[in-house]
Short mmCIF file of C-alpha atoms in Angstrom, two decimals:
data_model
loop_
_atom_site.label_atom_id
_atom_site.label_comp_id
_atom_site.label_asym_id
_atom_site.label_seq_id
_atom_site.Cartn_x
_atom_site.Cartn_y
_atom_site.Cartn_z
CA MET V 99 -32.21 -29.02 -5.82
CA ILE V 100 -33.81 -26.07 -4.08
CA ARG V 101 -35.58 -26.53 -0.75
CA VAL V 102 -37.78 -24.02 1.03
CA GLU V 103 -38.43 -24.49 4.72
CA GLY V 104 -41.18 -22.72 6.63
CA ILE V 105 -41.25 -19.71 4.34
CA HIS V 106 -43.38 -16.82 5.48
CA LYS V 107 -43.64 -13.47 3.73
CA SER V 108 -45.60 -10.46 4.86
CA PHE V 109 -45.99 -7.00 3.39
CA GLY V 110 -46.99 -4.89 6.37
CA GLU V 111 -50.21 -6.40 7.68
CA HIS V 112 -50.69 -8.53 4.57
CA HIS V 113 -49.46 -12.09 5.18
CA VAL V 114 -48.86 -13.48 1.67
CA LEU V 115 -47.01 -16.75 2.28
CA LYS V 116 -47.87 -18.75 5.37
CA GLY V 117 -45.26 -21.43 6.00
CA ILE V 118 -44.32 -23.09 2.70
CA ASP V 119 -42.20 -26.26 2.74
CA PHE V 120 -41.32 -27.70 -0.64
CA THR V 121 -38.44 -29.25 -2.58
CA PHE V 122 -37.77 -28.28 -6.21
CA GLU V 123 -35.96 -31.24 -7.74
CA THR V 124 -32.96 -31.27 -10.07
CA GLY V 125 -33.49 -32.41 -13.67
CA LYS V 126 -37.23 -31.84 -13.39
CA THR V 127 -39.59 -29.08 -14.42
CA ASN V 128 -40.97 -27.88 -11.10
CA LEU V 129 -44.19 -25.91 -11.37
CA ILE V 130 -45.64 -23.41 -8.94
CA ILE V 131 -49.34 -23.11 -9.72
CA GLY V 132 -52.26 -21.34 -8.12
CA LYS V 133 -54.88 -18.69 -8.63
CA SER V 134 -53.94 -15.06 -9.04
CA GLY V 135 -52.98 -13.65 -5.65
CA ALA V 136 -52.04 -17.07 -4.25
CA GLY V 137 -48.43 -15.96 -3.73
CA LYS V 138 -46.72 -17.63 -6.72
CA THR V 139 -44.76 -14.61 -7.87
CA VAL V 140 -43.79 -13.71 -4.31
CA LEU V 141 -42.44 -17.25 -3.81
CA LEU V 142 -40.49 -17.06 -7.08
CA LYS V 143 -39.04 -13.66 -6.11
CA LEU V 144 -38.03 -15.09 -2.74
CA LEU V 145 -36.32 -18.00 -4.49
CA VAL V 146 -34.18 -15.70 -6.64
CA GLY V 147 -33.51 -13.24 -3.82
CA LEU V 148 -35.48 -10.29 -5.19
CA LEU V 149 -37.41 -10.38 -1.91
CA GLN V 150 -36.32 -11.50 1.55
CA PRO V 151 -38.49 -13.95 3.52
CA SER V 152 -40.03 -12.73 6.77
CA GLU V 153 -39.31 -16.16 8.20
CA GLY V 154 -37.89 -19.48 6.97
CA LYS V 155 -34.92 -20.73 4.95
CA ILE V 156 -34.15 -21.35 1.29
CA TRP V 157 -31.51 -23.94 0.43
CA TYR V 158 -29.71 -24.19 -2.92
CA ASP V 159 -28.41 -27.76 -2.64
CA ASP V 160 -26.51 -27.58 0.66
CA VAL V 161 -26.08 -23.79 0.68
CA CYS V 162 -28.44 -21.68 2.77
CA PHE V 163 -29.40 -18.81 0.44
CA ASN V 164 -30.43 -16.49 3.28
CA ASP V 165 -27.10 -16.72 5.08
CA LEU V 166 -24.95 -15.70 2.11
CA ASN V 167 -23.09 -12.41 2.16
CA LYS V 168 -23.22 -10.18 -0.92
CA LYS V 169 -20.08 -11.67 -2.48
CA GLU V 170 -21.26 -15.25 -2.00
CA LEU V 171 -24.69 -14.32 -3.29
CA GLN V 172 -23.18 -12.79 -6.41
CA LYS V 173 -21.18 -15.98 -6.99
CA LEU V 174 -24.27 -18.14 -6.59
CA ARG V 175 -26.13 -15.92 -9.02
CA MET V 176 -23.70 -16.95 -11.75
CA ASP V 177 -25.53 -20.28 -11.54
CA VAL V 178 -28.97 -18.74 -11.85
CA GLY V 179 -30.88 -17.91 -15.03
CA MET V 180 -34.29 -16.34 -15.16
CA LEU V 181 -36.93 -15.64 -17.77
CA PHE V 182 -39.25 -12.86 -16.68
CA GLN V 183 -42.94 -12.59 -17.49
CA GLY V 184 -42.36 -9.57 -19.68
CA ASN V 185 -39.04 -11.02 -20.93
CA ALA V 186 -37.10 -8.05 -19.52
CA LEU V 187 -34.99 -7.74 -22.66
CA PHE V 188 -33.06 -4.47 -22.71
CA ASP V 189 -34.70 -2.28 -25.38
CA SER V 190 -31.61 -0.30 -26.27
CA MET V 191 -29.53 -3.41 -27.00
CA THR V 192 -29.65 -5.77 -29.95
CA ILE V 193 -30.59 -9.41 -29.42
CA GLU V 194 -26.91 -10.36 -29.48
CA GLU V 195 -26.01 -7.68 -26.94
CA ASN V 196 -28.87 -8.79 -24.72
CA ILE V 197 -27.71 -12.41 -24.67
CA ARG V 198 -24.07 -11.39 -24.39
CA PHE V 199 -24.72 -9.04 -21.46
CA PRO V 200 -24.06 -11.62 -18.68
CA LEU V 201 -20.94 -12.78 -20.55
CA ASP V 202 -19.70 -9.20 -20.98
CA MET V 203 -20.29 -8.53 -17.32
CA PHE V 204 -18.88 -11.65 -15.74
CA SER V 205 -16.88 -13.83 -18.11
CA GLY V 206 -13.28 -13.35 -19.14
CA LYS V 207 -14.03 -14.73 -22.59
CA THR V 208 -12.79 -13.12 -25.78
CA MET V 209 -15.30 -11.47 -28.10
CA LYS V 210 -15.00 -14.43 -30.51
CA GLU V 211 -15.79 -16.91 -27.74
CA LYS V 212 -18.68 -14.79 -26.55
CA LYS V 213 -20.14 -14.58 -30.05
CA GLU V 214 -19.84 -18.34 -30.43
CA ARG V 215 -21.67 -18.85 -27.14
CA VAL V 216 -24.40 -16.38 -28.16
CA ASN V 217 -24.84 -18.15 -31.49
CA TYR V 218 -25.02 -21.51 -29.74
CA CYS V 219 -27.70 -20.26 -27.34
CA LEU V 220 -29.66 -18.73 -30.20
CA SER V 221 -29.48 -21.96 -32.16
CA ARG V 222 -30.56 -23.89 -29.05
CA VAL V 223 -33.79 -21.86 -28.97
CA GLU V 224 -34.05 -22.04 -32.79
CA MET V 225 -33.55 -18.33 -33.29
CA GLU V 226 -30.47 -18.17 -35.49
CA GLY V 227 -29.78 -15.10 -37.57
CA ILE V 228 -31.56 -12.45 -35.51
CA ASN V 229 -28.41 -11.21 -33.74
CA ASN V 230 -28.67 -7.63 -34.97
CA LYS V 231 -32.38 -7.12 -34.48
CA PHE V 232 -33.79 -5.19 -31.54
CA PRO V 233 -36.33 -6.72 -29.12
CA SER V 234 -39.07 -4.44 -30.49
CA GLU V 235 -38.54 -5.92 -33.96
CA ILE V 236 -39.44 -9.50 -33.00
CA SER V 237 -42.68 -11.16 -31.82
CA GLY V 238 -43.63 -12.01 -28.23
CA GLY V 239 -42.90 -15.72 -28.75
CA MET V 240 -39.49 -14.91 -30.23
CA GLN V 241 -38.77 -12.60 -27.30
CA LYS V 242 -39.52 -15.48 -24.92
CA ARG V 243 -37.03 -17.66 -26.77
CA VAL V 244 -34.40 -14.91 -26.67
CA GLY V 245 -35.13 -14.51 -22.95
CA ILE V 246 -34.47 -18.24 -22.51
CA ALA V 247 -31.26 -17.96 -24.55
CA ARG V 248 -30.06 -15.16 -22.25
CA ALA V 249 -31.06 -17.16 -19.18
CA ILE V 250 -28.93 -20.17 -20.23
CA VAL V 251 -25.95 -18.27 -21.60
CA LEU V 252 -23.90 -18.70 -18.41
CA ASN V 253 -24.75 -22.43 -18.14
CA PRO V 254 -26.95 -22.03 -15.06
CA LYS V 255 -27.66 -24.80 -12.57
CA TYR V 256 -30.98 -23.22 -11.66
CA LEU V 257 -33.51 -21.82 -14.12
CA PHE V 258 -36.49 -19.72 -13.04
CA VAL V 259 -39.32 -18.94 -15.38
CA ASP V 260 -42.16 -16.55 -14.56
CA GLU V 261 -45.36 -17.11 -16.55
CA PRO V 262 -43.67 -18.34 -19.74
CA ASN V 263 -46.93 -18.62 -21.65
CA SER V 264 -48.56 -15.32 -20.81
CA GLY V 265 -49.60 -13.49 -23.94
CA LEU V 266 -48.77 -16.38 -26.27
CA ASP V 267 -51.05 -18.39 -28.53
CA PRO V 268 -51.58 -22.04 -27.44
CA LYS V 269 -49.28 -23.50 -30.09
CA THR V 270 -46.37 -21.16 -29.32
CA ALA V 271 -46.99 -21.73 -25.60
CA ILE V 272 -46.56 -25.48 -26.07
CA THR V 273 -43.34 -24.92 -28.03
CA ILE V 274 -41.95 -22.74 -25.23
CA ASP V 275 -42.94 -25.36 -22.63
CA ASP V 276 -41.23 -28.10 -24.63
CA LEU V 277 -38.13 -25.97 -25.04
CA ILE V 278 -37.88 -25.32 -21.29
CA SER V 279 -38.48 -29.01 -20.56
CA ASP V 280 -35.82 -30.09 -23.11
CA ILE V 281 -33.26 -27.64 -21.71
CA THR V 282 -33.96 -28.88 -18.18
CA LYS V 283 -33.24 -32.48 -19.21
CA GLU V 284 -30.31 -31.65 -21.48
CA PHE V 285 -28.38 -29.63 -18.90
CA ASN V 286 -29.79 -31.46 -15.83
CA ILE V 287 -30.77 -28.20 -14.14
CA THR V 288 -33.33 -27.32 -11.49
CA THR V 289 -36.12 -25.50 -13.29
CA VAL V 290 -38.86 -23.67 -11.42
CA ILE V 291 -41.79 -22.40 -13.47
CA ASN V 292 -44.47 -20.12 -12.17
CA THR V 293 -47.60 -20.66 -14.26
CA HIS V 294 -51.36 -20.91 -14.30
CA ASP V 295 -51.46 -22.45 -17.74
CA MET V 296 -53.23 -25.82 -17.64
CA ASN V 297 -51.45 -27.12 -20.71
CA SER V 298 -48.11 -26.59 -18.96
CA VAL V 299 -49.36 -28.44 -15.89
CA MET V 300 -50.51 -31.44 -17.90
CA GLU V 301 -47.55 -31.49 -20.31
CA ILE V 302 -44.44 -30.68 -18.32
CA GLY V 303 -45.55 -30.77 -14.68
CA GLU V 304 -43.10 -33.24 -13.17
CA ASN V 305 -43.17 -31.76 -9.69
CA ILE V 306 -46.07 -29.46 -8.95
CA CYS V 307 -46.71 -27.20 -5.99
CA LEU V 308 -50.20 -25.74 -5.72
CA LEU V 309 -50.47 -22.60 -3.64
CA HIS V 310 -53.79 -21.51 -2.21
CA MET V 311 -54.10 -18.36 -0.13
CA GLY V 312 -50.42 -18.44 0.74
CA LYS V 313 -50.32 -22.09 1.78
CA LEU V 314 -49.16 -25.26 0.07
CA ALA V 315 -52.47 -26.86 -0.89
CA TRP V 316 -51.24 -29.84 -2.90
CA GLN V 317 -48.10 -31.34 -4.37
CA GLY V 318 -47.58 -34.08 -6.92
CA ASN V 319 -46.95 -34.56 -10.63
CA LYS V 320 -49.00 -34.31 -13.81
CA ASP V 321 -50.09 -37.96 -13.60
CA GLU V 322 -51.43 -37.46 -10.11
CA VAL V 323 -53.40 -34.35 -11.02
CA LEU V 324 -56.27 -36.22 -12.64
CA GLU V 325 -56.49 -38.79 -9.88
CA SER V 326 -56.32 -36.32 -7.03
CA GLU V 327 -59.45 -35.62 -5.05
CA ASN V 328 -58.05 -32.43 -3.63
CA GLU V 329 -60.85 -29.90 -3.98
CA MET V 330 -58.61 -26.88 -4.39
CA LEU V 331 -56.69 -28.62 -7.15
CA SER V 332 -59.89 -29.63 -8.93
CA ASP V 333 -61.28 -26.12 -8.62
CA PHE V 334 -58.11 -24.76 -10.12
CA ILE V 335 -57.49 -27.30 -12.88
CA PHE V 336 -61.11 -27.70 -13.95
CA ALA V 337 -62.04 -24.07 -13.53
CA SER V 338 -63.94 -23.74 -16.80
CA PRO V 339 -67.40 -25.32 -17.31
CA PHE V 340 -66.06 -27.03 -20.43
CA LEU V 341 -63.31 -28.81 -18.51
CA LYS V 342 -65.76 -29.72 -15.75
CA ARG V 343 -68.08 -31.33 -18.31
CA LEU V 344 -65.12 -33.10 -19.88
CA ARG V 345 -64.06 -34.50 -16.51
CA ASN V 346 -67.60 -35.70 -15.72
CA PHE V 347 -67.82 -37.27 -19.14
CA ALA V 348 -64.48 -39.03 -18.65
CA ALA V 349 -65.57 -40.23 -15.20
CA LYS V 350 -68.84 -41.68 -16.58
CA SER V 351 -67.21 -43.42 -19.50
CA MET R 101 -44.66 8.84 16.84
CA LEU R 102 -40.88 9.17 16.49
CA SER R 103 -40.55 5.83 14.68
CA GLN R 104 -43.32 6.88 12.30
CA LEU R 105 -41.34 10.02 11.52
CA PHE R 106 -38.37 7.97 10.35
CA ASN R 107 -40.06 4.85 8.96
CA SER R 108 -43.03 6.24 7.07
CA GLU R 109 -42.43 6.47 3.33
CA LYS R 110 -44.10 9.87 3.44
CA SER R 111 -41.49 11.21 5.84
CA VAL R 112 -38.67 13.31 4.42
CA PHE R 113 -36.31 11.80 7.04
CA PHE R 114 -37.07 8.31 5.70
CA HIS R 115 -36.02 9.34 2.20
CA VAL R 116 -32.94 11.24 3.36
CA GLY R 117 -31.80 8.16 5.30
CA LYS R 118 -32.57 5.83 2.40
CA PHE R 119 -30.76 8.14 -0.03
CA VAL R 120 -27.65 8.30 2.16
CA ALA R 121 -27.64 4.52 2.77
CA TRP R 122 -28.07 3.94 -0.97
CA GLN R 123 -24.88 5.90 -1.75
CA LYS R 124 -22.68 3.11 -0.43
CA ASP R 125 -24.24 0.68 -2.93
CA ILE R 126 -23.53 3.06 -5.80
CA TYR R 127 -19.81 3.38 -5.17
CA LYS R 128 -18.93 -0.30 -5.13
CA ARG R 129 -16.15 -1.85 -7.19
CA PRO R 130 -17.48 -2.48 -10.73
CA GLU R 131 -17.95 -6.08 -11.83
CA ASN R 132 -16.39 -5.28 -15.20
CA MET R 133 -14.64 -1.94 -15.67
CA SER R 134 -14.99 -1.87 -19.46
CA MET R 135 -18.81 -2.17 -19.24
CA TYR R 136 -18.90 0.79 -16.85
CA TYR R 137 -16.53 2.74 -19.07
CA LYS R 138 -18.78 2.19 -22.11
CA GLU R 139 -21.79 3.29 -20.11
CA ILE R 140 -20.00 6.45 -18.90
CA ILE R 141 -19.13 7.38 -22.50
CA ARG R 142 -22.74 6.78 -23.59
CA GLN R 143 -24.06 8.92 -20.76
CA MET R 144 -21.53 11.68 -21.47
CA TYR R 145 -22.76 11.77 -25.04
CA ASP R 146 -26.44 11.79 -24.00
CA ILE R 147 -26.01 14.50 -21.37
CA GLY R 148 -23.43 16.60 -23.22
CA ILE R 149 -24.41 16.53 -26.88
CA GLY R 150 -28.08 16.03 -26.07
CA SER R 151 -28.21 19.19 -23.95
CA LEU R 152 -25.78 21.41 -25.82
CA LEU R 153 -28.33 23.17 -28.02
CA ILE R 154 -30.74 24.05 -25.23
CA VAL R 155 -27.89 25.26 -23.01
CA VAL R 156 -26.53 27.47 -25.82
CA ILE R 157 -29.94 28.98 -26.63
CA ILE R 158 -30.82 29.70 -23.01
CA SER R 159 -27.38 31.08 -22.16
CA LEU R 160 -27.37 33.32 -25.21
CA PHE R 161 -30.66 34.94 -24.21
CA ILE R 162 -29.84 35.12 -20.49
CA GLY R 163 -26.61 36.96 -21.36
CA ALA R 164 -28.47 39.23 -23.76
CA VAL R 165 -31.21 40.05 -21.24
CA THR R 166 -28.65 40.72 -18.50
CA ALA R 167 -26.85 43.20 -20.77
CA VAL R 168 -30.03 44.96 -21.87
CA GLN R 169 -31.47 45.19 -18.36
CA PHE R 170 -28.21 46.46 -16.91
CA SER R 171 -27.77 49.06 -19.62
CA TYR R 172 -31.29 50.29 -18.74
CA GLN R 173 -30.22 50.58 -15.07
CA LEU R 174 -27.17 52.59 -16.12
CA SER R 175 -29.13 55.15 -18.09
CA GLY R 176 -28.50 57.80 -15.39
CA GLY R 177 -24.87 58.16 -16.51
CA LEU R 178 -23.45 57.84 -12.99
CA ILE R 179 -21.72 54.53 -13.76
CA PRO R 180 -19.56 54.11 -16.87
CA ASP R 181 -21.13 52.12 -19.75
CA TYR R 182 -18.32 49.60 -19.97
CA TYR R 183 -19.53 48.24 -16.63
CA ILE R 184 -22.12 46.35 -18.66
CA GLY R 185 -19.43 43.95 -19.90
CA TYR R 186 -18.01 43.57 -16.40
CA VAL R 187 -21.41 42.88 -14.86
CA VAL R 188 -22.48 40.41 -17.54
CA ARG R 189 -19.18 38.53 -17.17
CA ASP R 190 -19.38 38.29 -13.40
CA MET R 191 -23.09 37.49 -13.36
CA GLU R 192 -22.46 34.65 -15.78
CA ILE R 193 -19.41 33.28 -14.00
CA ILE R 194 -20.58 33.67 -10.42
CA GLU R 195 -24.24 32.77 -10.72
CA LEU R 196 -26.08 32.44 -14.01
CA ALA R 197 -23.99 29.92 -15.95
CA ALA R 198 -23.94 27.28 -13.23
CA THR R 199 -27.37 27.85 -11.70
CA ILE R 200 -29.47 28.42 -14.80
CA THR R 201 -27.73 25.64 -16.74
CA CYS R 202 -28.23 23.15 -13.92
CA LEU R 203 -31.85 24.18 -13.35
CA VAL R 204 -32.47 23.61 -17.04
CA LEU R 205 -30.57 20.31 -16.99
CA ALA R 206 -32.59 19.19 -13.96
CA GLY R 207 -35.64 19.57 -16.18
CA LYS R 208 -34.16 17.94 -19.23
CA VAL R 209 -31.59 15.40 -18.03
CA GLY R 210 -32.99 14.80 -14.53
CA SER R 211 -36.52 14.00 -15.64
CA ASN R 212 -35.12 11.85 -18.44
CA MET R 213 -32.97 9.86 -16.00
CA ALA R 214 -35.86 9.36 -13.58
CA ALA R 215 -38.14 8.19 -16.39
CA GLU R 216 -35.48 5.91 -17.93
CA ILE R 217 -34.56 4.23 -14.64
CA GLY R 218 -38.18 4.07 -13.50
CA GLY R 219 -39.09 2.44 -16.82
CA MET R 220 -36.32 -0.10 -16.29
CA ARG R 221 -37.73 -0.85 -12.84
CA GLN R 222 -41.24 -1.31 -14.19
CA LYS R 223 -40.17 -3.49 -17.12
CA GLU R 224 -38.22 -5.71 -14.70
CA HIS R 225 -34.89 -4.81 -16.34
CA ILE R 226 -33.43 -3.96 -12.95
CA ASP R 227 -34.72 -7.23 -11.46
CA ALA R 228 -33.23 -9.13 -14.42
CA MET R 229 -29.83 -7.56 -13.79
CA GLU R 230 -30.09 -8.24 -10.04
CA VAL R 231 -30.80 -11.91 -10.71
CA MET R 232 -27.75 -12.04 -12.99
CA GLY R 233 -25.69 -10.77 -10.06
CA VAL R 234 -25.17 -7.21 -11.29
CA ASN R 235 -25.00 -4.48 -8.64
CA THR R 236 -27.67 -2.37 -10.34
CA SER R 237 -27.19 0.65 -8.08
CA ALA R 238 -23.60 0.82 -9.25
CA TYR R 239 -24.03 -0.19 -12.89
CA ILE R 240 -27.02 2.02 -13.63
CA ILE R 241 -26.36 5.02 -11.39
CA MET R 242 -22.59 5.44 -11.04
CA PRO R 243 -21.90 6.00 -14.79
CA LYS R 244 -24.65 8.63 -14.90
CA ILE R 245 -23.20 10.52 -11.93
CA ILE R 246 -19.60 10.32 -13.20
CA ALA R 247 -20.65 11.36 -16.71
CA ALA R 248 -22.66 14.29 -15.36
CA MET R 249 -19.79 15.44 -13.13
CA ILE R 250 -17.50 15.50 -16.18
CA VAL R 251 -19.89 16.94 -18.76
CA ILE R 252 -21.95 19.42 -16.75
CA PRO R 253 -18.94 21.61 -15.75
CA ILE R 254 -18.05 21.70 -19.46
CA LEU R 255 -21.61 22.73 -20.32
CA VAL R 256 -21.46 25.39 -17.60
CA SER R 257 -18.21 26.73 -19.11
CA ILE R 258 -19.84 26.86 -22.54
CA SER R 259 -22.87 28.55 -21.00
CA ALA R 260 -20.68 31.25 -19.41
CA VAL R 261 -18.90 31.95 -22.71
CA VAL R 262 -22.12 31.95 -24.74
CA GLY R 263 -23.84 34.15 -22.13
CA ILE R 264 -21.06 36.71 -22.35
CA MET R 265 -21.33 36.55 -26.16
CA GLY R 266 -25.10 37.02 -25.85
CA GLY R 267 -24.47 40.14 -23.79
CA PHE R 268 -22.05 41.39 -26.41
CA LEU R 269 -24.45 40.77 -29.30
CA ALA R 270 -27.34 42.43 -27.45
CA SER R 271 -25.19 45.44 -26.55
CA MET R 272 -24.11 45.84 -30.17
CA ALA R 273 -27.58 45.29 -31.56
CA THR R 274 -29.22 47.83 -29.25
CA GLY R 275 -26.36 50.28 -29.53
CA ALA R 276 -26.06 50.35 -25.73
CA LEU R 277 -22.26 50.55 -25.97
CA THR R 278 -19.39 50.08 -28.36
CA GLU R 279 -17.45 46.90 -29.01
CA GLU R 280 -14.36 48.37 -27.34
CA ALA R 281 -16.35 49.39 -24.25
CA TYR R 282 -17.83 45.93 -23.81
CA ILE R 283 -14.41 44.27 -24.15
CA LYS R 284 -12.94 46.80 -21.75
CA GLY R 285 -15.68 45.83 -19.29
CA LEU R 286 -14.91 42.14 -19.76
CA ARG R 287 -11.26 42.78 -18.96
CA SER R 288 -11.94 44.90 -15.90
CA PHE R 289 -11.83 43.75 -12.27
CA PHE R 290 -11.41 40.07 -13.14
CA VAL R 291 -11.17 37.83 -10.07
CA PRO R 292 -9.96 34.29 -10.97
CA TYR R 293 -11.44 32.99 -7.69
CA ASN R 294 -14.92 33.51 -9.19
CA VAL R 295 -14.15 30.86 -11.81
CA LEU R 296 -13.36 28.42 -9.02
CA MET R 297 -16.72 29.28 -7.47
CA MET R 298 -18.43 28.54 -10.78
CA TYR R 299 -16.84 25.09 -10.99
CA VAL R 300 -17.60 24.27 -7.35
CA LYS R 301 -21.23 25.06 -8.09
CA ALA R 302 -21.17 23.07 -11.34
CA PHE R 303 -19.82 19.94 -9.61
CA VAL R 304 -22.20 20.17 -6.65
CA PHE R 305 -25.26 20.88 -8.82
CA ALA R 306 -24.32 18.07 -11.23
CA TYR R 307 -24.17 15.64 -8.34
CA ILE R 308 -27.47 16.85 -6.90
CA LEU R 309 -29.44 16.71 -10.12
CA THR R 310 -28.23 13.25 -11.15
CA SER R 311 -28.34 11.52 -7.78
CA VAL R 312 -31.73 12.94 -6.79
CA SER R 313 -33.25 12.12 -10.19
CA CYS R 314 -31.77 8.63 -10.21
CA TYR R 315 -33.09 8.03 -6.68
CA GLN R 316 -36.60 9.00 -7.78
CA GLY R 317 -36.45 6.63 -10.75
CA TYR R 318 -34.70 3.74 -9.03
CA PHE R 319 -37.20 3.40 -6.20
CA VAL R 320 -40.36 4.07 -8.20
CA LYS R 321 -43.30 1.82 -7.38
CA GLY R 322 -46.54 1.36 -9.28
CA GLY R 323 -47.43 2.19 -12.87
CA SER R 324 -47.23 4.97 -15.40
CA ILE R 325 -48.88 7.57 -13.14
CA GLU R 326 -46.31 6.96 -10.40
CA LEU R 327 -43.54 7.10 -13.00
CA GLY R 328 -44.79 10.52 -14.15
CA GLU R 329 -44.94 11.68 -10.54
CA ALA R 330 -41.40 10.40 -9.90
CA SER R 331 -40.18 12.28 -12.95
CA THR R 332 -41.84 15.48 -11.74
CA ARG R 333 -40.44 15.00 -8.22
CA ALA R 334 -36.98 14.52 -9.72
CA VAL R 335 -37.15 17.99 -11.31
CA VAL R 336 -38.81 19.77 -8.39
CA TYR R 337 -36.54 18.32 -5.68
CA SER R 338 -33.41 18.80 -7.80
CA ASP R 339 -34.33 22.45 -8.45
CA ILE R 340 -35.03 23.16 -4.78
CA LEU R 341 -31.84 21.44 -3.62
CA ILE R 342 -29.78 23.22 -6.28
CA LEU R 343 -31.04 26.59 -5.06
CA ILE R 344 -30.39 25.69 -1.42
CA ALA R 345 -26.89 24.47 -2.35
CA ASP R 346 -26.36 27.67 -4.35
CA PHE R 347 -27.10 29.75 -1.29
CA ILE R 348 -24.84 27.62 0.94
CA ILE R 349 -21.94 27.73 -1.55
CA ALA R 350 -22.37 31.48 -1.94
CA LEU R 351 -22.21 31.88 1.84
CA VAL R 352 -19.27 29.55 2.35
CA LEU R 353 -17.14 30.78 -0.55
CA THR R 354 -17.68 34.48 -0.12
CA ILE R 355 -17.29 34.89 3.63
#
């Protein structure tokens, strides 16, 4: 579980997050949604420690993230995996080297054990046999899967995913969503996904946090989305005229 | 006013302070020594082998030009011809090998480092490593600095030798002096202390060009235009600082 309490973040005069309180639950796919500029990415970067909050606390279970010294932070980060929007796979390394990188850096495993772990992670994301390819030689969807394999290679307790569906076709996007959801359940981890993909919200949104202009505008799950009368949520979810017509049609019938 | 001088990103004091504070992050204990070792070897190869040809070509011509120009100055007959070999040797060892090589490497290696690290920043590679728990300042920068401090003095030594050979070839080709006279010049008035001066310069310049270039790349913000600007700044600032350091070393070591 990750809890944020009274999180504020400013960049100079620009106040991006204005007092967010939210709990990201273990074993669930937690979604941060909102329009562009709502502060989703800033919140995600605060959660993983790439930015420091101007005010407020972040708790990883019973550990206050902000009070950790560098050594403790490094130890906690062994439990963190992250898939970046652009995948952040290292271009000069093969797929195997990319996935093995955290193991090479932090584990005392033998090369045989590391290779076995890499192969397991690749098979878990259904990407067997591409060990010796380079990131530039595989498609965007495959890169996402490899990014997920790298994120889970150290058996993380917390998984962060930034815009997993950006640049993917709808079918591949659904596959990636399902994969993240399955991994969350299988390893009982706390997964936080930053997205503005409506399919993700309706398919895997078990605990949703809607940000609007730096504030928490709504929270709930995918079942509550359709029933909610929150205007900001409706504006966001049913942004397109087609979806608006569909909702009106559903309401009438 | 005073706080603006030190806190504004446009202030030189801000960057000097940030650069100095950043040094303590670079020299932290590595998470895994073998990963750092591999990276040092890779960087040594990139800097050393990758720059060898350009260093040889430039040194050869610098040595040749020094010999030709000096023989032109000696045309009055007041100073013996074999002085050409002596002057080329000392010019190469005291000044040209270290300074010219490092100015060239600032352009080639420095801009490459700034662009590579800046690209890693923009593609979120550095963020990815940070999230994994890697000390990116140490893992990305330290191997580059160590590799440069090993390889650049070797390149400077090669430059000095090739420069002297360039002087020899030019002297022979132009008929400015005989083979024996050039070698006699090379063997005359040799001061071993000058070699020490060359290596002091090589180490200092190597540190300047790598750390300044890495700083420019590591803290780059924005897109491709800013990355290009950072790469240019890496070369310009490295060159200026190398020349300032050259002057200071010359003062300190020759007084």
